[in-house]
Coordinates of C-alpha atoms in Angstrom, one line a residue:
T1 CA -11.7 -45.4 37.4
E2 CA -10.7 -48.0 40.0
N3 CA -10.6 -50.7 37.3
A4 CA -8.6 -48.6 34.9
E5 CA -6.1 -47.9 37.6
K6 CA -5.8 -51.6 38.5
L7 CA -5.2 -52.4 34.8
G8 CA -2.5 -49.7 34.6
I9 CA -4.3 -47.6 31.9
P10 CA -2.9 -44.1 31.9
Q11 CA -5.4 -41.5 33.0
D12 CA -5.1 -39.6 29.7
R13 CA -6.5 -42.7 28.0
W14 CA -9.6 -43.0 30.3
I15 CA -13.0 -42.7 28.6
Y16 CA -16.0 -41.8 30.7
V17 CA -19.5 -43.0 29.9
L18 CA -21.7 -40.1 30.8
G19 CA -25.0 -41.8 30.4
G20 CA -27.2 -44.1 28.4
A21 CA -30.9 -44.9 27.7
G22 CA -33.1 -47.4 26.1
T23 CA -36.7 -47.5 24.9
H24 CA -38.9 -49.9 22.9
E25 CA -41.3 -49.3 20.0
K26 CA -44.7 -51.1 19.9
D27 CA -44.1 -54.6 18.6
N28 CA -47.0 -54.3 16.2
F29 CA -45.9 -51.5 13.9
W30 CA -49.5 -51.0 12.7
Q31 CA -50.3 -49.6 16.2
R32 CA -47.6 -46.9 16.0
R33 CA -48.7 -43.3 15.6
H34 CA -46.3 -42.7 12.7
L35 CA -44.5 -45.1 10.4
H36 CA -42.1 -42.4 9.3
H37 CA -40.9 -41.6 12.8
S38 CA -39.4 -43.6 15.6
E39 CA -40.4 -42.6 19.1
A40 CA -37.8 -45.0 20.5
I41 CA -34.9 -43.3 18.6
T42 CA -36.0 -39.8 19.7
K43 CA -36.7 -40.8 23.3
S44 CA -33.5 -42.7 23.6
I45 CA -31.4 -39.9 22.2
D46 CA -33.1 -37.3 24.4
A47 CA -32.8 -39.4 27.6
A48 CA -29.2 -40.2 26.9
L49 CA -28.4 -36.5 26.4
H50 CA -30.4 -35.5 29.4
V51 CA -28.6 -37.9 31.8
S52 CA -25.3 -37.0 30.3
G53 CA -25.9 -33.3 30.8
L54 CA -25.3 -32.6 27.1
A55 CA -27.2 -31.0 24.3
A56 CA -27.1 -32.5 20.8
S57 CA -24.9 -29.6 19.7
D58 CA -22.3 -30.7 22.3
V59 CA -21.7 -34.0 20.6
D60 CA -18.8 -34.1 18.2
C61 CA -19.1 -37.5 16.8
Y62 CA -21.9 -40.0 16.3
D63 CA -22.2 -43.7 15.4
F64 CA -25.8 -44.4 14.3
Y65 CA -26.5 -48.1 13.7
S66 CA -27.7 -48.4 10.2
C67 CA -29.5 -51.7 9.5
F68 CA -31.6 -49.7 7.1
P69 CA -30.9 -46.2 5.7
I70 CA -33.9 -44.7 7.5
V71 CA -32.3 -45.2 10.9
P72 CA -29.4 -42.7 10.6
K73 CA -31.7 -40.4 8.7
L74 CA -34.2 -40.3 11.5
A75 CA -31.4 -39.9 14.1
C76 CA -29.8 -37.1 12.1
D77 CA -33.1 -35.3 11.7
H78 CA -33.7 -35.5 15.4
V79 CA -30.3 -34.1 16.5
G80 CA -30.3 -31.4 13.8
L81 CA -27.7 -32.9 11.4
S82 CA -28.1 -32.6 7.6
T83 CA -28.3 -35.9 5.8
T84 CA -26.8 -34.4 2.6
S85 CA -23.8 -32.5 4.0
W86 CA -21.9 -34.1 6.8
Q87 CA -20.9 -31.6 9.4
K88 CA -20.0 -34.3 12.0
P89 CA -19.3 -38.0 11.6
I90 CA -22.5 -40.2 11.9
T91 CA -20.6 -43.5 11.5
L92 CA -17.2 -44.7 12.5
L93 CA -17.4 -48.1 10.9
G94 CA -19.1 -47.2 7.6
G95 CA -22.5 -48.4 8.7
L96 CA -23.9 -51.9 8.7
T97 CA -23.7 -52.4 4.9
S98 CA -20.0 -51.8 5.1
F99 CA -19.5 -53.9 8.2
G100 CA -20.7 -57.3 7.0
G101 CA -24.4 -57.4 7.6
A102 CA -26.6 -58.2 10.6
G103 CA -25.5 -60.5 13.4
N104 CA -21.9 -59.2 13.3
N105 CA -21.9 -57.4 16.6
Y106 CA -21.8 -54.0 15.0
S107 CA -22.7 -52.0 18.1
M108 CA -20.0 -53.4 20.3
H109 CA -17.5 -52.6 17.6
A110 CA -19.0 -49.0 17.5
I111 CA -18.2 -48.7 21.2
T112 CA -14.6 -49.7 20.6
A113 CA -14.3 -47.4 17.6
M114 CA -15.7 -44.5 19.6
A115 CA -13.3 -45.1 22.4
R116 CA -10.4 -45.0 19.9
E117 CA -11.7 -41.7 18.4
L118 CA -12.0 -40.1 21.9
R119 CA -8.6 -41.4 23.0
A120 CA -7.0 -40.1 19.8
K121 CA -8.5 -36.7 20.7
R122 CA -10.1 -36.4 17.3
H123 CA -13.4 -35.7 19.2
S124 CA -14.2 -34.9 22.8
T125 CA -17.8 -36.3 23.0
G126 CA -19.6 -39.1 21.2
L127 CA -23.0 -40.7 21.0
I128 CA -23.8 -44.2 19.8
L129 CA -27.3 -45.2 18.8
A130 CA -27.9 -48.9 18.5
N131 CA -31.4 -49.9 17.5
G132 CA -32.8 -53.4 17.2
G133 CA -35.7 -55.2 15.6
M134 CA -38.0 -52.9 13.6
L135 CA -36.8 -49.5 14.8
T136 CA -37.1 -50.6 18.4

């Protein structure tokens, strides 16, 4: 808040980061318990929600990084969202295939897009999932 005040940002435009988390899958995917599940995704989401004091049902808007279609599907499954009827946004930028491909700094743009959504009051809470590597 101190930096926002120094920059002259009106208080009604402030966005608060409530928490974050990060985990890592085993590098050798053959050593993973399941190939159809990502412990890193579930642990990261659970930890971020925990430190934020939120439940998945409290989140209004998501941006799930989507290097491959399985990533947002696994994330949706974990937070209880349907992958066939969209009750809440799961991407703000259209996903990686609509964004220009890997190496284009997608997740930093997702943070900016989420801040815009929250400032516009279209949503009151958001969660961004940014995975890397092979579901890490």
